[in-house]
Coordinates of C-alpha atoms and ligand atoms in Angstrom, one line a residue:
M177 CA -0.2 0.2 0.4
T178 CA 3.1 2.2 0.2
D179 CA 3.0 2.4 -3.2
I180 CA -1.0 3.8 -3.2
Q181 CA -0.1 6.2 -0.6
A182 CA 3.0 7.6 -2.2
F183 CA 1.1 8.0 -5.7
L184 CA -1.8 9.7 -3.9
Q185 CA 1.0 12.0 -1.7
Q186 CA 2.1 13.1 -5.3
A187 CA -1.0 13.6 -7.4
F188 CA -2.4 15.8 -4.6
S189 CA 1.0 17.8 -4.0
A190 CA 0.9 18.7 -7.4
A191 CA -2.8 19.5 -7.5
I192 CA -2.1 21.8 -4.1
E193 CA 0.6 23.7 -6.2
R194 CA -1.8 24.1 -9.3
A195 CA -4.5 25.2 -7.1
L196 CA -2.6 27.6 -4.6
G197 CA 0.2 28.7 -6.6
T198 CA 4.1 27.8 -6.9
G199 CA 4.3 29.3 -3.2
F200 CA 3.0 25.9 -2.4
A201 CA 5.4 23.8 -4.1
G202 CA 6.3 20.3 -2.2
T203 CA 3.2 20.9 0.5
D204 CA 2.7 17.4 2.3
P205 CA -0.3 16.7 1.5
V206 CA -0.5 14.4 4.7
V207 CA -2.4 11.7 2.9
R208 CA -3.5 8.3 5.2
C209 CA -5.7 5.0 5.3
A210 CA -8.7 6.0 6.6
N211 CA -9.7 4.4 9.3
D212 CA -13.2 3.9 8.6
S213 CA -14.1 3.3 5.2
T214 CA -17.5 4.4 5.5
H215 CA -16.6 7.5 3.6
G216 CA -13.7 6.4 1.9
D217 CA -10.6 4.9 1.5
W218 CA -8.0 7.6 2.0
Q219 CA -7.6 11.0 3.3
A220 CA -5.9 13.5 2.2
N221 CA -5.9 16.1 5.6
F222 CA -4.1 18.9 3.8
A223 CA -7.1 22.0 4.3
M224 CA -6.8 22.8 7.7
S225 CA -3.2 23.5 8.4
L226 CA -2.9 25.8 5.0
A227 CA -6.0 27.9 5.8
K228 CA -3.9 30.9 7.3
R229 CA -1.1 31.1 5.2
A230 CA -3.8 30.7 1.8
G231 CA -5.8 33.2 3.4
R232 CA -9.1 31.0 2.7
P233 CA -11.2 28.9 4.3
P234 CA -10.4 25.4 4.5
R235 CA -13.5 24.2 2.8
A236 CA -12.4 26.4 -0.1
I237 CA -9.2 24.9 -0.3
A238 CA -10.2 21.3 -0.3
E239 CA -12.3 22.0 -3.0
A240 CA -10.2 23.8 -5.1
V241 CA -7.6 20.9 -5.1
V242 CA -9.8 18.4 -5.5
A243 CA -11.0 20.1 -8.6
A244 CA -7.0 20.1 -9.8
V245 CA -5.9 16.7 -8.7
E246 CA -5.3 14.0 -11.4
L247 CA -5.9 10.5 -10.3
G248 CA -5.7 8.8 -13.8
G249 CA -9.2 7.0 -13.2
I250 CA -8.4 5.1 -9.9
A251 CA -10.6 7.1 -8.0
S252 CA -14.6 6.5 -8.2
S253 CA -14.8 9.5 -5.6
V254 CA -13.1 12.7 -4.4
E255 CA -15.1 14.6 -2.0
V256 CA -14.7 17.2 0.6
A257 CA -16.6 16.5 4.1
G258 CA -16.8 18.5 7.2
P259 CA -14.9 21.7 7.3
G260 CA -11.8 20.6 4.6
F261 CA -11.4 16.2 5.0
V262 CA -10.9 15.0 1.5
N263 CA -12.2 11.2 1.2
I264 CA -11.2 9.6 -1.9
R265 CA -12.5 6.0 -2.8
L266 CA -10.8 3.9 -5.3
T267 CA -12.5 1.7 -7.9
D268 CA -13.1 -1.6 -7.4
A269 CA -11.0 -2.0 -10.8
F270 CA -8.0 -0.7 -9.2
L271 CA -8.5 -3.0 -6.3
E272 CA -8.7 -5.9 -8.2
T273 CA -5.4 -5.1 -10.1
M274 CA -3.5 -4.4 -6.8
M275 CA -5.0 -7.8 -5.4
A276 CA -3.6 -9.7 -8.6
E277 CA -0.1 -7.8 -7.9
L278 CA -0.5 -9.0 -4.4
V279 CA -1.2 -12.6 -5.4
A280 CA 2.0 -12.3 -7.8
D281 CA 4.4 -11.0 -5.1
Q282 CA 6.1 -13.0 -2.3
R283 CA 5.9 -10.7 0.0
C284 CA 2.4 -9.8 -0.3
G285 CA 2.8 -5.9 -1.5
V286 CA 5.3 -5.3 0.8
S287 CA 7.9 -3.0 -1.1
I288 CA 11.9 -3.1 0.3
A289 CA 12.6 0.5 2.0
A290 CA 13.6 3.0 -0.1
H291 CA 16.2 4.0 2.5
R292 CA 17.9 1.2 4.1
D293 CA 19.6 1.4 7.5
I294 CA 21.9 -0.3 9.0
V295 CA 20.3 -1.2 12.5
A296 CA 22.4 -2.0 15.8
I297 CA 19.4 -2.9 17.8
D298 CA 19.8 -3.7 21.5
Y299 CA 17.9 -5.6 23.1
S300 CA 17.2 -8.2 25.8
A301 CA 20.3 -7.7 27.6
P302 CA 19.9 -10.0 31.0
N303 CA 22.4 -10.5 33.4
V304 CA 24.6 -13.3 34.0
A305 CA 24.2 -15.5 37.1
K306 CA 21.0 -14.5 37.4
E307 CA 17.7 -16.1 36.2
M308 CA 15.4 -14.3 33.7
H309 CA 12.6 -12.6 34.8
V310 CA 9.7 -11.2 34.1
G311 CA 11.8 -7.9 33.8
H312 CA 13.4 -9.2 30.6
I313 CA 10.1 -10.6 28.5
R314 CA 9.4 -7.1 27.2
S315 CA 12.7 -6.3 26.0
T316 CA 13.6 -9.7 24.7
I317 CA 9.8 -9.8 22.8
I318 CA 9.5 -6.3 21.9
G319 CA 13.3 -6.1 20.5
D320 CA 12.6 -9.3 18.3
A321 CA 9.4 -8.4 16.4
L322 CA 11.1 -4.7 15.7
S323 CA 14.0 -7.0 14.3
R324 CA 11.9 -9.1 12.3
V325 CA 10.1 -6.2 11.1
L326 CA 13.3 -3.9 10.3
E327 CA 15.0 -7.1 8.7
F328 CA 11.8 -7.9 6.4
L329 CA 11.6 -4.3 5.4
G330 CA 15.5 -4.7 3.2
H331 CA 17.1 -2.9 6.6
Q332 CA 20.8 -4.7 7.9
V333 CA 19.7 -5.9 11.1
L334 CA 22.7 -6.3 13.9
R335 CA 21.6 -8.0 17.1
R336 CA 23.1 -6.9 20.2
N337 CA 22.5 -9.2 23.1
H338 CA 24.1 -6.9 25.8
L339 CA 24.7 -9.1 28.2
G340 CA 25.7 -8.0 31.5
D341 CA 29.0 -9.4 32.3
W342 CA 30.6 -7.2 33.9
G343 CA 31.0 -4.9 36.9
T344 CA 31.2 -4.8 40.6
Q345 CA 28.5 -7.7 41.2
F346 CA 30.8 -9.9 39.4
G347 CA 33.6 -9.2 42.5
M348 CA 31.0 -10.3 45.1
L349 CA 29.9 -12.9 43.6
I350 CA 33.2 -14.6 42.7
E351 CA 34.3 -13.8 46.5
H352 CA 31.4 -15.2 47.8
V353 CA 32.1 -18.5 45.9
V354 CA 35.8 -18.8 46.5
E355 CA 35.3 -18.2 50.1
L356 CA 33.1 -20.7 50.3
G357 CA 35.6 -22.9 48.8
K358 CA 33.1 -23.9 45.7
T359 CA 34.8 -22.5 42.6
S360 CA 36.9 -25.6 41.1
G361 CA 35.7 -28.9 40.3
Q362 CA 31.9 -28.4 41.2
H363 CA 29.1 -27.5 38.9
H364 CA 26.4 -24.6 39.5
D365 CA 23.3 -24.0 37.2
I366 CA 21.8 -21.2 37.3
G367 CA 19.3 -21.7 40.2
D368 CA 22.4 -22.3 42.4
L369 CA 23.9 -19.1 40.8
N370 CA 21.0 -16.9 41.5
A371 CA 20.8 -18.1 45.0
L372 CA 25.0 -17.6 45.7
Y373 CA 24.3 -14.6 44.0
R374 CA 21.8 -13.3 46.5
E375 CA 23.8 -14.5 49.3
S376 CA 26.9 -12.4 48.0
K377 CA 24.8 -9.3 47.9
A378 CA 23.5 -9.8 51.2
R379 CA 27.0 -10.2 52.4
F380 CA 28.3 -7.1 50.6
D381 CA 25.7 -4.9 51.8
L382 CA 26.1 -5.9 55.7
D383 CA 30.2 -6.8 55.9
P384 CA 32.4 -3.9 55.4
D385 CA 35.4 -6.4 55.3
F386 CA 33.4 -8.6 52.4
A387 CA 32.7 -5.6 50.5
E388 CA 36.4 -4.4 50.1
R389 CA 37.7 -8.0 49.2
A390 CA 34.8 -8.0 46.7
R391 CA 36.1 -4.6 45.4
H392 CA 39.6 -6.4 45.0
R393 CA 38.1 -9.5 43.3
V394 CA 36.4 -6.7 40.1
V395 CA 40.2 -5.5 40.2
A396 CA 41.8 -9.0 39.5
L397 CA 39.0 -9.9 37.1
Q398 CA 39.5 -6.8 35.5
A399 CA 43.0 -7.2 35.6
G400 CA 42.8 -10.5 34.0
E401 CA 44.0 -12.6 36.9
P402 CA 44.0 -16.4 35.8
D403 CA 42.1 -18.1 38.2
T404 CA 39.0 -15.3 38.5
V405 CA 38.7 -15.3 34.8
G406 CA 38.3 -18.4 34.6
F407 CA 35.7 -19.0 37.4
W408 CA 34.1 -15.9 35.5
K409 CA 33.8 -17.7 32.1
Q410 CA 32.1 -20.7 33.9
L411 CA 29.6 -18.4 34.9
I412 CA 29.3 -16.7 31.6
V413 CA 28.8 -20.6 29.8
E414 CA 26.6 -21.2 32.5
S415 CA 24.2 -18.8 32.3
K416 CA 24.0 -18.5 28.4
K417 CA 23.0 -22.2 28.3
H418 CA 19.6 -21.1 30.4
F419 CA 19.2 -17.9 28.1
G420 CA 19.6 -20.3 24.6
K421 CA 17.5 -22.3 26.5
I422 CA 14.6 -19.8 26.6
Y423 CA 15.1 -18.0 23.6
A424 CA 14.6 -21.3 21.6
Q425 CA 11.3 -22.3 23.5
L426 CA 10.1 -18.3 22.8
G427 CA 11.3 -18.6 19.2
V428 CA 13.3 -15.7 19.6
R429 CA 16.3 -14.6 17.0
L430 CA 19.2 -14.7 19.7
A431 CA 21.9 -16.2 19.0
D432 CA 25.3 -17.1 20.3
E433 CA 27.1 -14.6 17.7
D434 CA 24.7 -12.2 18.8
Y435 CA 26.1 -12.0 22.6
F436 CA 28.1 -8.7 22.7
G437 CA 28.0 -8.4 26.7
E438 CA 29.6 -5.6 28.7
S439 CA 32.9 -7.4 28.7
F440 CA 33.3 -6.8 24.9
Y441 CA 33.5 -3.1 25.1
N442 CA 36.3 -3.8 28.2
S443 CA 39.9 -2.5 25.8
M444 CA 37.6 0.2 23.8
L445 CA 36.7 2.0 27.6
A446 CA 40.1 3.4 28.2
P447 CA 40.8 4.6 25.0
V448 CA 37.1 6.1 24.8
M449 CA 37.9 8.0 27.8
D450 CA 41.1 9.2 26.4
E451 CA 39.2 10.7 23.4
L452 CA 36.5 12.2 25.7
V453 CA 39.3 14.1 27.4
A454 CA 41.0 15.1 24.5
A455 CA 38.3 16.6 23.2
G456 CA 37.0 18.4 25.8
V457 CA 34.3 16.4 26.5
A458 CA 35.2 14.7 29.8
V459 CA 36.1 16.6 32.9
E460 CA 37.6 15.6 36.0
S461 CA 35.1 15.9 39.0
E462 CA 35.9 14.5 42.4
G463 CA 38.7 12.1 41.3
A464 CA 36.6 11.1 38.8
V465 CA 36.4 11.5 34.7
C466 CA 32.9 12.7 33.8
V467 CA 31.0 14.2 31.1
F468 CA 27.9 16.5 31.9
P469 CA 25.8 17.0 28.9
P470 CA 24.3 20.2 29.6
G471 CA 20.4 20.1 30.5
F472 CA 20.3 17.0 33.0
K473 CA 19.7 18.1 36.4
G474 CA 19.5 16.1 39.4
R475 CA 16.4 16.8 42.2
D476 CA 19.2 19.1 43.8
G477 CA 19.5 21.0 40.8
E478 CA 23.1 19.9 40.6
P479 CA 24.0 18.7 36.9
V480 CA 24.0 15.0 36.7
P481 CA 27.4 13.2 35.0
L482 CA 27.9 10.4 33.2
I483 CA 30.7 8.2 35.1
V484 CA 33.3 7.5 32.6
R485 CA 35.7 6.7 35.4
K486 CA 35.1 6.4 39.0
G487 CA 37.2 7.6 41.9
D488 CA 38.7 3.8 41.8
G489 CA 40.0 3.8 38.7
G490 CA 37.2 1.5 37.7
Y491 CA 34.6 1.7 34.4
G492 CA 31.0 1.5 34.9
Y493 CA 27.5 0.9 32.8
D494 CA 28.3 4.4 31.7
A495 CA 31.4 4.1 30.4
T496 CA 30.3 1.0 28.6
D497 CA 27.3 2.4 27.2
L498 CA 29.5 5.2 25.7
A499 CA 32.2 3.2 24.2
A500 CA 29.2 0.7 22.9
L501 CA 27.7 3.7 21.0
R502 CA 31.3 4.8 19.1
H503 CA 32.1 1.0 18.3
R504 CA 28.5 1.1 16.8
I505 CA 28.6 3.9 14.8
H506 CA 32.4 3.5 13.7
D507 CA 33.1 0.1 13.4
L508 CA 29.7 -0.7 12.9
K509 CA 28.7 1.9 10.8
A510 CA 25.5 2.0 11.9
T511 CA 23.2 4.5 10.9
R512 CA 20.1 4.0 13.3
L513 CA 20.9 2.8 17.0
I514 CA 18.1 1.4 18.5
Y515 CA 17.9 0.1 22.6
V516 CA 15.0 -1.8 23.6
V517 CA 15.2 -0.9 27.4
G518 CA 12.8 -0.2 30.1
A519 CA 11.6 3.1 30.8
P520 CA 13.5 3.7 33.9
Q521 CA 16.5 4.2 32.1
K522 CA 15.5 6.9 30.0
Q523 CA 17.4 9.5 31.4
H524 CA 20.8 7.3 30.9
F525 CA 20.0 7.1 27.1
D526 CA 19.1 10.7 26.6
M527 CA 22.8 11.4 28.4
I528 CA 24.5 8.7 26.6
F529 CA 22.7 10.0 23.3
A530 CA 23.8 14.0 24.2
A531 CA 27.3 13.0 24.9
G532 CA 27.7 11.0 21.8
K533 CA 26.6 14.4 20.1
M534 CA 29.2 16.1 22.0
A535 CA 31.6 14.1 21.1
G536 CA 30.5 14.4 17.5
W537 CA 30.0 10.3 16.9
L538 CA 26.1 11.2 16.6
K539 CA 25.8 13.2 13.7
D540 CA 23.5 14.4 10.8
G541 CA 22.1 10.9 9.3
I542 CA 22.6 9.1 12.5
S543 CA 19.6 8.2 14.2
A544 CA 19.5 6.9 18.2
E545 CA 16.1 6.0 19.9
H546 CA 15.7 4.5 23.3
V547 CA 12.8 2.6 22.8
P548 CA 10.6 2.6 26.8
F549 CA 8.2 0.1 27.5
G550 CA 5.7 -0.3 30.6
S551 CA 5.2 -2.9 33.2
I552 CA 3.8 -6.1 33.6
L553 CA 1.1 -6.2 36.3
G554 CA -0.8 -8.6 38.2
E555 CA -4.4 -8.9 38.0
D556 CA -4.1 -6.7 41.5
G557 CA -2.9 -4.1 39.6
K558 CA 0.6 -4.1 41.1
P559 CA 3.7 -5.3 39.8
F560 CA 3.8 -8.7 38.7
K561 CA 5.1 -11.3 41.5
T562 CA 4.9 -14.6 42.5
R563 CA 2.5 -14.9 45.8
A564 CA 6.2 -14.9 48.4
G565 CA 6.7 -11.3 46.6
D566 CA 9.1 -12.3 44.1
N567 CA 10.3 -12.0 40.2
V568 CA 8.0 -14.6 38.4
K569 CA 10.9 -16.6 36.7
L570 CA 10.6 -16.7 33.0
T571 CA 11.1 -20.5 32.8
D572 CA 8.0 -21.3 35.0
L573 CA 6.1 -18.9 32.7
I574 CA 6.5 -20.6 29.7
D575 CA 5.7 -23.8 31.5
E576 CA 2.7 -22.6 32.8
A577 CA 1.5 -21.2 29.3
L578 CA 2.6 -24.6 27.9
R579 CA 0.6 -26.1 30.4
R580 CA -2.4 -24.3 30.3
A581 CA -2.7 -24.0 26.3
R582 CA -2.0 -27.9 26.1
T583 CA -5.3 -28.1 28.4
I584 CA -7.1 -26.1 25.7
V585 CA -6.1 -28.1 23.1
T586 CA -7.3 -31.3 24.9
E587 CA -10.0 -30.4 25.2
K588 CA -10.8 -29.1 21.9
S589 CA -9.3 -31.9 19.7
P590 CA -9.3 -34.8 21.9
S591 CA -8.3 -36.8 19.3
L592 CA -5.3 -35.6 17.7
A593 CA -2.0 -37.0 18.3
E594 CA 0.0 -36.4 21.6
T595 CA 3.2 -35.0 19.8
E596 CA 0.8 -32.6 17.7
K597 CA -1.1 -31.7 20.7
D598 CA 2.6 -30.2 21.7
G599 CA 2.9 -28.8 18.8
I600 CA -0.3 -26.6 18.9
A601 CA 0.2 -26.0 22.5
S602 CA 3.3 -24.5 22.0
A603 CA 2.6 -22.6 19.2
I604 CA -0.8 -21.0 21.5
G605 CA 1.1 -20.2 24.7
I606 CA 4.2 -19.0 23.3
G607 CA 2.0 -17.1 20.8
A608 CA -0.2 -15.8 23.7
I609 CA 2.6 -14.5 25.6
K610 CA 4.3 -12.5 23.4
Y611 CA 1.3 -10.9 21.6
V612 CA -0.1 -9.6 24.6
D613 CA 3.3 -8.0 25.3
L614 CA 3.2 -6.5 21.8
C615 CA -0.7 -5.7 21.5
N616 CA -0.9 -2.5 23.3
D617 CA 0.9 0.8 23.0
R618 CA 4.1 -0.2 24.8
I619 CA 4.6 2.3 26.9
K620 CA 1.6 1.4 29.0
D621 CA 1.7 -1.1 31.8
Y622 CA -0.5 -4.2 31.1
V623 CA -2.1 -6.4 33.5
F624 CA -1.3 -9.9 33.1
S625 CA -4.3 -12.5 32.7
W626 CA -4.0 -16.2 31.4
D627 CA -8.0 -16.2 30.8
R628 CA -7.4 -12.9 28.2
M629 CA -4.2 -13.9 26.7
L630 CA -5.4 -17.6 25.9
A631 CA -8.9 -16.5 25.3
F632 CA -10.3 -17.1 21.5
E633 CA -12.1 -14.2 21.1
G634 CA -10.9 -10.6 21.2
N635 CA -7.5 -8.9 20.7
T636 CA -5.3 -12.5 21.3
A637 CA -2.9 -15.0 19.5
P638 CA -5.6 -18.0 19.3
Y639 CA -8.1 -15.1 17.4
L640 CA -5.9 -14.7 15.0
Q641 CA -4.2 -18.4 14.7
N642 CA -7.9 -19.9 14.5
A643 CA -8.7 -17.1 11.5
Y644 CA -5.2 -18.6 9.8
V645 CA -7.0 -22.4 11.3
R646 CA -10.4 -21.8 9.7
I647 CA -8.6 -21.0 6.0
Q648 CA -6.9 -24.1 6.3
G649 CA -9.9 -26.0 7.2
I650 CA -11.9 -24.4 4.2
F651 CA -9.0 -25.8 2.1
R652 CA -9.5 -29.4 3.7
K653 CA -13.0 -29.3 2.4
A654 CA -11.6 -27.9 -0.9
A655 CA -8.9 -30.7 -1.4
E656 CA -11.9 -33.2 -0.3
A657 CA -14.2 -31.7 -3.1
G658 CA -11.6 -32.1 -5.6
V659 CA -11.4 -28.2 -6.1
S660 CA -7.8 -27.0 -6.6
I661 CA -6.9 -23.3 -5.4
G662 CA -6.0 -22.1 -8.7
A663 CA -4.6 -18.6 -10.4
A664 CA -8.4 -16.8 -10.6
A665 CA -8.3 -13.6 -10.6
I666 CA -9.8 -12.2 -7.1
R667 CA -13.5 -10.5 -7.8
L668 CA -14.5 -7.8 -5.1
G669 CA -18.2 -8.5 -5.5
T670 CA -19.2 -7.9 -1.9
A671 CA -18.5 -5.0 0.9
E672 CA -16.9 -8.3 3.0
E673 CA -14.6 -9.1 0.0
R674 CA -14.2 -5.4 -1.0
A675 CA -12.8 -5.0 2.8
L676 CA -10.3 -8.1 2.9
A677 CA -8.8 -6.4 -0.3
M678 CA -8.4 -2.7 1.4
Q679 CA -7.0 -4.8 4.9
M680 CA -4.4 -6.6 3.0
L681 CA -3.5 -3.6 0.8
K682 CA -2.4 -1.8 3.8
L683 CA 0.5 -3.7 4.9
G684 CA 3.0 -2.2 4.0
D685 CA 1.8 1.1 4.9
V686 CA 1.6 -0.6 8.4
L687 CA 4.9 -1.8 8.4
D688 CA 6.4 1.0 7.5
Q689 CA 4.6 2.8 10.2
V690 CA 6.1 0.2 12.6
S691 CA 9.9 0.7 11.5
R692 CA 9.3 4.6 12.1
S693 CA 7.3 4.6 15.3
L694 CA 9.3 1.2 16.5
E695 CA 5.5 0.4 17.5
P696 CA 4.3 -3.4 17.4
H697 CA 1.0 -2.8 18.2
R698 CA 0.1 -1.4 14.9
L699 CA 1.1 -4.4 13.8
C700 CA -1.1 -6.4 15.8
T701 CA -4.4 -4.2 14.9
W702 CA -4.0 -4.9 11.8
L703 CA -4.1 -8.3 12.2
Y704 CA -6.8 -8.3 14.3
D705 CA -8.8 -5.7 12.1
L706 CA -8.2 -8.4 9.3
A707 CA -8.9 -11.3 11.5
S708 CA -11.9 -9.5 12.1
I709 CA -13.0 -8.6 8.3
F710 CA -12.3 -12.2 7.6
H711 CA -14.8 -13.8 10.1
G712 CA -17.6 -11.1 9.2
F713 CA -17.1 -12.7 5.6
Y714 CA -16.8 -16.0 6.5
E715 CA -20.4 -15.4 8.1
K716 CA -21.9 -13.9 4.9
C717 CA -19.9 -15.2 2.0
P718 CA -20.4 -19.0 1.1
V719 CA -16.8 -20.2 -0.4
M720 CA -17.2 -23.6 -0.9
N721 CA -21.4 -23.3 -1.2
A722 CA -20.9 -19.7 -3.9
E723 CA -23.4 -19.1 -6.3
N724 CA -21.3 -19.9 -9.0
A725 CA -17.6 -21.7 -9.8
A726 CA -16.3 -18.4 -10.6
I727 CA -17.2 -16.3 -7.4
K728 CA -16.2 -19.8 -5.7
A729 CA -13.0 -19.8 -7.2
S730 CA -12.3 -16.1 -6.7
R731 CA -12.7 -16.6 -2.8
L732 CA -11.2 -19.4 -2.3
A733 CA -8.0 -17.2 -3.9
L734 CA -9.0 -14.4 -1.5
C735 CA -8.7 -16.6 1.6
R736 CA -5.4 -18.1 0.3
E737 CA -4.4 -14.2 0.7
V738 CA -6.1 -13.5 3.8
G739 CA -3.9 -16.6 5.2
R740 CA -0.6 -15.2 3.9
C741 CA -1.1 -12.3 5.2
L742 CA -1.8 -13.4 8.4
Q743 CA 1.4 -15.9 8.3
L744 CA 3.7 -13.2 7.5
G745 CA 2.1 -10.4 9.8
L746 CA 2.1 -13.1 12.8
S747 CA 5.1 -14.4 11.9
L748 CA 7.0 -10.7 12.0
L749 CA 5.5 -11.1 15.4
G750 CA 7.5 -13.9 16.1
I751 CA 4.5 -15.7 16.2
A752 CA 3.8 -19.1 14.5
T753 CA 0.3 -19.9 12.7
I754 CA -0.9 -23.8 13.1
D755 CA -3.1 -25.8 10.4
Q756 CA -5.4 -27.3 13.1
M757 CA -6.4 -26.4 16.7
Ligands
LIG171 N1 21.6 -5.7 31.6 C1 20.5 -4.0 31.9 C2 20.1 -4.6 32.7 O1 19.1 -5.7 33.1 C3 20.2 -4.1 30.4 C4 21.1 -3.5 29.4 C5 20.6 -2.4 28.4 N2 21.7 -1.9 27.2 C6 22.6 -1.5 27.5 N3 23.2 -0.8 26.3 N4 22.7 -0.5 28.3 O2 19.0 -3.6 33.3

């Protein structure tokens, strides 16, 4: 649909210039898909904003532009409504031609982006020796969906899993394990490490001598002392095993080669500091080396720094992100940097980007975006926790989703083979977890409710998967009747068929919006609307019992395209389709 939009955009821009004079050349005619198609398929909303400049009422402007516009016969009506909205209705013949193009296109009519970026996208980023919990789920799922969409649009996507594998907490943990005599010859799985980590944190907070030894341990680690480094590596291997298992279960595309943990930037920290100091961007302050990006003040009104090097000579989270920013721009040549990290880190990233500008790394043509998201709440409206008040572990959440989905499948289709039930349960359970995280405006908090996310009605993954299943059911009936779904042309004889075509033809436009706004819920809404329109079609327009063979063939082809669009859309969210359930 990007193409229809581009065409209308150009046609109206030219008409504005013709109607209002050359002073208005290059005006954006603000062409958008209509949300509600009762008055038209597209809208052009330029008139209100031009009224002042043109010195004429918006309605008169809209009428003059409509009189001047040349649409080459693709529109059946172009009308001015209300104070000056322009509604455009496309002819059925034109929509049928566009559908023929969609049928012939593997990409369901979605074109490759005109400007292709090298995108470095930072997401998931769990911490070593800590089990992944619900706090990481949103970054992981949103980041994965955005990566898939950007990649599909032809951008080069570099996935960066910024593993928390460096810093004071490792001094704490390693020192604790060493003092317990548990470093060598013992296997610690992630559960043990989680527990050891908590113990070490408790000691660190209570016992100043231990805290001192832990600090020495960090120095030993950063200086490459072999035993310390050896054990640290063991921690990483064990943690990655745990994360890898979760990514595989979730179907999240993060592989071993996508880990660029904090330690990866270690050798860059000192040179980055030197560069910042030489450029006058970083300055000494109370023994530390800091950057004070203008405009960032703490509660006390004092400027807040990014700490490049701490007073004790160590480097921390800020320094690592500065080095990562520079690396992604200078070495990876990224033109778009995306950080899918919770809202509480907004100020951190605003400051990192401001420092990047001061250093001259972030210049015109390169964008850096923090993609924040809200929290997951329990049904009581408070942060989602276990009954005991702990963070909900991701493995427990996944297990429960699979278990619940398995029950649903067994109820619905008791006669399926067990392995089939497993496959379907995994698609439904994992799909539900992901979809519920993607379908709302990401900045908002959402309430985690198993019953709601696994419902077959409403804006849920099972509802969408069910629409796909229904289509496969039609094809099974067709096969039984010996009817093949051929190359029949799609004819849009009813309002429902027309609405399905219009919706499918919007996919390119919707993905373009997702790639700009980094808001996956726009794709979810499109999928939900498509499935809802399809259900309406299914009720009103018989397929196998259509009035005649030509209509039957056209509707079968239409169903096939709806199936393809649903599958593509869901796959871009990382959600599987199934043939039966
Ligand atoms: N590991 C961090 C955390 O759990 C998130 C890291 C985000 N990425 C970054 N480049 N700082 O909070």
